[in-house]
Amino acid sequence: MQSVCPFCNFVIIDPENSFFCPNCGKQLKEKPITVLKQIGIYALSFFLPPLGLFPGIKYLFVKNTKVKIIGLVAIILTIISCALTVWATMGLIDSINQNLNTQLGPYQNIIK
Ligand SMILES: [Zn+2]
């Protein structure tokens, strides 16, 4: 498969693996995201929720479908992480309330 550089019309023999034009050096397509970077973005989304949104949204607007999916997963992980944080906080508040209730229990009976 051959393709032509949109900047200088140089024939690119292997466009699948060429990210830069060998003639003019312009970028032909987005560099693939390495697995390591992918894991980094996911970790960022999950452990530091607001920070993961920035690469997530950025990748969502990239034409490459694979990159788009990474962005989408990052955003979903951010949402899951936020939901888990809220859920954990609610559980904590609940258990504190229950502790207070059981501690107050005997006194409530005395007041009655
Ligand atoms: Zn070129």
Coordinates of N, CA and C and ligand atoms in Angstrom, one line a residue:
M1 N 0.8 -1.2 0.0 CA 0.0 0.0 0.0 C 0.9 1.2 0.0
Q2 N 0.6 2.2 -0.9 CA 1.3 3.4 -1.0 C 0.4 4.6 -0.7
S3 N 1.0 5.6 -0.2 CA 0.2 6.9 -0.1 C 1.2 8.1 -0.3
V4 N 0.6 9.2 -0.5 CA 1.4 10.4 -0.8 C 1.3 11.4 0.3
C5 N 2.5 12.0 0.6 CA 2.5 13.0 1.7 C 1.6 14.2 1.3
P6 N 0.7 14.6 2.2 CA -0.2 15.7 1.9 C 0.6 17.1 1.8
F7 N 1.8 17.1 2.3 CA 2.5 18.4 2.3 C 3.4 18.6 1.1
C8 N 4.1 17.5 0.7 CA 5.1 17.6 -0.4 C 4.9 16.6 -1.5
N9 N 3.8 15.8 -1.4 CA 3.5 14.8 -2.5 C 4.6 13.8 -2.7
F10 N 5.4 13.6 -1.7 CA 6.4 12.5 -1.7 C 5.7 11.2 -1.5
V11 N 6.1 10.2 -2.3 CA 5.4 8.9 -2.2 C 6.0 8.1 -1.0
I12 N 5.0 7.8 -0.1 CA 5.4 7.0 1.1 C 5.1 5.6 0.9
I13 N 6.2 4.8 1.0 CA 6.1 3.3 0.6 C 5.3 2.6 1.7
D14 N 5.5 2.9 2.9 CA 4.9 2.1 4.0 C 4.1 3.1 4.9
P15 N 3.0 3.6 4.5 CA 2.3 4.6 5.3 C 1.8 4.1 6.6
E16 N 1.6 2.7 6.7 CA 1.1 2.1 7.9 C 2.0 2.4 9.1
N17 N 3.3 2.3 8.8 CA 4.3 2.5 9.9 C 5.1 3.8 9.8
S18 N 4.7 4.7 8.9 CA 5.4 6.0 8.8 C 4.6 7.0 9.5
F19 N 5.2 7.6 10.5 CA 4.5 8.6 11.2 C 4.9 10.0 10.8
F20 N 6.1 10.0 10.1 CA 6.6 11.3 9.6 C 7.0 11.1 8.2
C21 N 6.9 12.1 7.4 CA 7.3 12.1 6.0 C 8.8 12.0 5.9
P22 N 9.3 11.0 5.1 CA 10.8 10.9 5.1 C 11.4 12.0 4.2
N23 N 10.6 12.7 3.5 CA 11.1 13.8 2.6 C 11.1 15.2 3.3
C24 N 9.9 15.6 3.8 CA 9.8 16.9 4.4 C 9.8 16.8 6.0
G25 N 9.6 15.7 6.5 CA 9.7 15.5 8.0 C 8.4 15.9 8.7
K26 N 7.3 16.3 8.0 CA 6.1 16.6 8.6 C 5.4 15.4 9.2
Q27 N 4.6 15.6 10.2 CA 3.9 14.5 10.8 C 2.7 14.0 9.9
L28 N 2.7 12.8 9.6 CA 1.6 12.2 8.7 C 0.4 11.8 9.5
K29 N 0.7 11.2 10.7 CA -0.4 10.8 11.6 C 0.0 10.8 13.0
E30 N -1.0 10.7 13.9 CA -0.7 10.7 15.3 C 0.2 9.5 15.7
K31 N 1.2 9.7 16.5 CA 2.0 8.6 17.0 C 1.1 7.7 17.8
P32 N 1.3 6.4 17.8 CA 0.5 5.5 18.6 C 0.9 5.7 20.1
I33 N -0.1 5.5 20.9 CA 0.1 5.6 22.4 C 0.7 4.3 22.9
T34 N 1.8 4.3 23.5 CA 2.4 3.1 24.1 C 1.5 2.5 25.2
V35 N 1.7 1.2 25.4 CA 0.9 0.6 26.5 C 1.2 1.2 27.8
L36 N 2.5 1.6 28.0 CA 2.9 2.2 29.3 C 2.2 3.5 29.5
K37 N 2.1 4.3 28.4 CA 1.4 5.6 28.5 C -0.1 5.4 28.8
Q38 N -0.6 4.4 28.1 CA -2.0 4.0 28.3 C -2.3 3.7 29.8
I39 N -1.5 2.9 30.4 CA -1.6 2.5 31.8 C -1.5 3.7 32.7
G40 N -0.5 4.6 32.3 CA -0.3 5.8 33.1 C -1.6 6.7 33.1
I41 N -2.2 6.8 31.9 CA -3.4 7.6 31.8 C -4.6 7.0 32.6
Y42 N -4.7 5.7 32.5 CA -5.7 5.0 33.2 C -5.5 5.2 34.7
A43 N -4.3 5.0 35.2 CA -4.0 5.2 36.6 C -4.3 6.6 37.1
L44 N -3.9 7.5 36.2 CA -4.1 9.0 36.5 C -5.6 9.2 36.7
S45 N -6.4 8.6 35.7 CA -7.9 8.8 35.8 C -8.5 8.2 37.0
F46 N -7.9 7.1 37.4 CA -8.5 6.4 38.5 C -8.1 6.9 39.9
F47 N -6.8 7.2 40.0 CA -6.3 7.6 41.4 C -6.3 9.2 41.6
L48 N -6.3 9.9 40.5 CA -6.3 11.4 40.6 C -7.4 11.9 39.6
P49 N -8.7 11.6 39.9 CA -9.8 11.8 39.0 C -9.8 13.0 38.1
P50 N -9.6 14.2 38.7 CA -9.8 15.4 37.8 C -8.6 15.4 36.7
L51 N -7.4 14.9 37.1 CA -6.3 15.0 36.2 C -6.5 14.1 34.9
G52 N -7.1 13.0 35.1 CA -7.3 12.0 34.0 C -8.2 12.6 33.0
L53 N -9.0 13.5 33.3 CA -10.0 14.1 32.4 C -9.3 14.8 31.2
F54 N -8.2 15.5 31.5 CA -7.5 16.3 30.5 C -7.0 15.5 29.3
P55 N -6.2 14.4 29.6 CA -5.8 13.6 28.4 C -7.0 12.9 27.9
G56 N -7.9 12.5 28.7 CA -9.1 11.8 28.2 C -9.9 12.5 27.2
I57 N -10.2 13.8 27.5 CA -11.0 14.6 26.6 C -10.1 14.9 25.4
K58 N -8.8 15.2 25.6 CA -7.9 15.5 24.4 C -7.9 14.3 23.4
Y59 N -7.9 13.1 24.0 CA -7.8 11.9 23.1 C -9.2 11.6 22.4
L60 N -10.2 12.1 23.1 CA -11.6 11.9 22.5 C -11.7 12.6 21.2
F61 N -11.0 13.7 21.0 CA -11.1 14.5 19.8 C -10.1 14.1 18.7
V62 N -9.3 13.1 19.0 CA -8.3 12.6 18.0 C -9.0 11.7 17.0
K63 N -8.7 11.8 15.7 CA -9.4 11.1 14.7 C -9.2 9.5 14.8
N64 N -8.0 9.1 15.3 CA -7.7 7.7 15.5 C -8.7 7.0 16.4
T65 N -9.4 6.0 16.0 CA -10.4 5.3 16.8 C -9.8 4.7 18.1
K66 N -8.6 4.1 17.9 CA -8.0 3.4 19.1 C -7.7 4.5 20.2
V67 N -7.2 5.6 19.7 CA -6.9 6.7 20.7 C -8.2 7.2 21.3
K68 N -9.2 7.3 20.5 CA -10.5 7.8 21.0 C -11.0 6.9 22.2
I69 N -10.8 5.5 21.9 CA -11.3 4.6 22.9 C -10.5 4.8 24.2
I70 N -9.2 5.0 24.1 CA -8.4 5.3 25.3 C -8.9 6.5 26.1
G71 N -9.3 7.5 25.3 CA -9.8 8.7 26.0 C -11.1 8.4 26.7
L72 N -12.0 7.6 26.0 CA -13.3 7.2 26.5 C -13.1 6.4 27.8
V73 N -12.2 5.4 27.8 CA -11.9 4.6 29.0 C -11.4 5.5 30.1
A74 N -10.5 6.4 29.8 CA -10.0 7.3 30.8 C -11.1 8.1 31.5
I75 N -12.1 8.6 30.7 CA -13.2 9.3 31.2 C -14.1 8.4 32.1
I76 N -14.4 7.2 31.6 CA -15.2 6.3 32.3 C -14.6 5.9 33.7
L77 N -13.2 5.7 33.6 CA -12.5 5.4 34.9 C -12.6 6.6 35.9
T78 N -12.6 7.8 35.3 CA -12.7 9.0 36.2 C -14.1 9.0 36.9
I79 N -15.1 8.7 36.1 CA -16.5 8.7 36.6 C -16.6 7.6 37.7
I80 N -16.1 6.4 37.4 CA -16.1 5.2 38.3 C -15.4 5.6 39.6
S81 N -14.2 6.2 39.5 CA -13.4 6.6 40.6 C -14.2 7.6 41.5
C82 N -14.9 8.6 40.8 CA -15.7 9.6 41.6 C -16.8 8.9 42.3
A83 N -17.5 8.0 41.6 CA -18.6 7.3 42.2 C -18.2 6.5 43.4
L84 N -17.0 5.8 43.3 CA -16.5 5.0 44.4 C -16.1 5.9 45.6
T85 N -15.6 7.1 45.3 CA -15.2 8.0 46.4 C -16.5 8.5 47.1
V86 N -17.5 8.8 46.3 CA -18.8 9.3 46.9 C -19.4 8.1 47.7
W87 N -19.4 6.9 47.2 CA -19.9 5.8 47.8 C -19.2 5.4 49.1
A88 N -17.9 5.5 49.1 CA -17.1 5.3 50.3 C -17.3 6.3 51.3
T89 N -17.5 7.6 50.9 CA -17.7 8.6 51.9 C -19.1 8.5 52.5
M90 N -20.1 8.1 51.7 CA -21.4 7.8 52.2 C -21.4 6.7 53.2
G91 N -20.7 5.6 52.9 CA -20.6 4.5 53.8 C -20.0 4.9 55.1
L92 N -19.0 5.8 55.0 CA -18.3 6.2 56.2 C -19.2 7.0 57.1
I93 N -19.9 8.0 56.5 CA -20.9 8.8 57.2 C -22.0 7.9 57.8
D94 N -22.4 6.9 57.1 CA -23.4 6.0 57.6 C -23.0 5.2 58.8
S95 N -21.7 4.7 58.8 CA -21.2 4.0 59.9 C -21.0 4.9 61.1
I96 N -20.6 6.1 60.9 CA -20.5 7.1 62.0 C -21.8 7.3 62.6
N97 N -22.8 7.5 61.8 CA -24.2 7.7 62.3 C -24.7 6.6 63.1
Q98 N -24.4 5.3 62.6 CA -24.8 4.1 63.3 C -24.1 4.0 64.7
N99 N -22.8 4.4 64.7 CA -22.0 4.4 65.9 C -22.6 5.3 66.9
L100 N -23.0 6.5 66.5 CA -23.5 7.6 67.3 C -24.9 7.1 67.9
N101 N -25.7 6.5 67.0 CA -27.0 6.0 67.4 C -26.9 4.9 68.5
T102 N -26.0 4.0 68.3 CA -25.8 2.9 69.3 C -25.3 3.4 70.6
Q103 N -24.4 4.4 70.5 CA -23.9 5.0 71.8 C -24.9 5.8 72.5
L104 N -25.8 6.5 71.7 CA -26.8 7.3 72.3 C -28.0 6.4 72.8
G105 N -28.1 5.2 72.3 CA -29.2 4.4 72.6 C -29.7 4.3 74.0
P106 N -28.8 3.9 74.9 CA -29.2 3.8 76.4 C -29.7 5.1 76.9
Y107 N -29.0 6.2 76.5 CA -29.4 7.5 77.1 C -30.8 7.9 76.6
Q108 N -31.1 7.6 75.3 CA -32.4 7.9 74.8 C -33.5 7.2 75.6
N109 N -33.2 6.0 76.1 CA -34.2 5.3 76.9 C -34.3 6.0 78.3
I110 N -33.2 6.5 78.8 CA -33.3 7.2 80.1 C -34.2 8.4 80.0
I111 N -34.0 9.2 78.9 CA -34.7 10.4 78.7 C -36.2 10.1 78.7
K112 N -36.5 8.9 78.0 CA -38.0 8.6 77.9 C -38.5 8.4 79.3
Ligands
ZN1 ZN 6.3 15.3 2.9

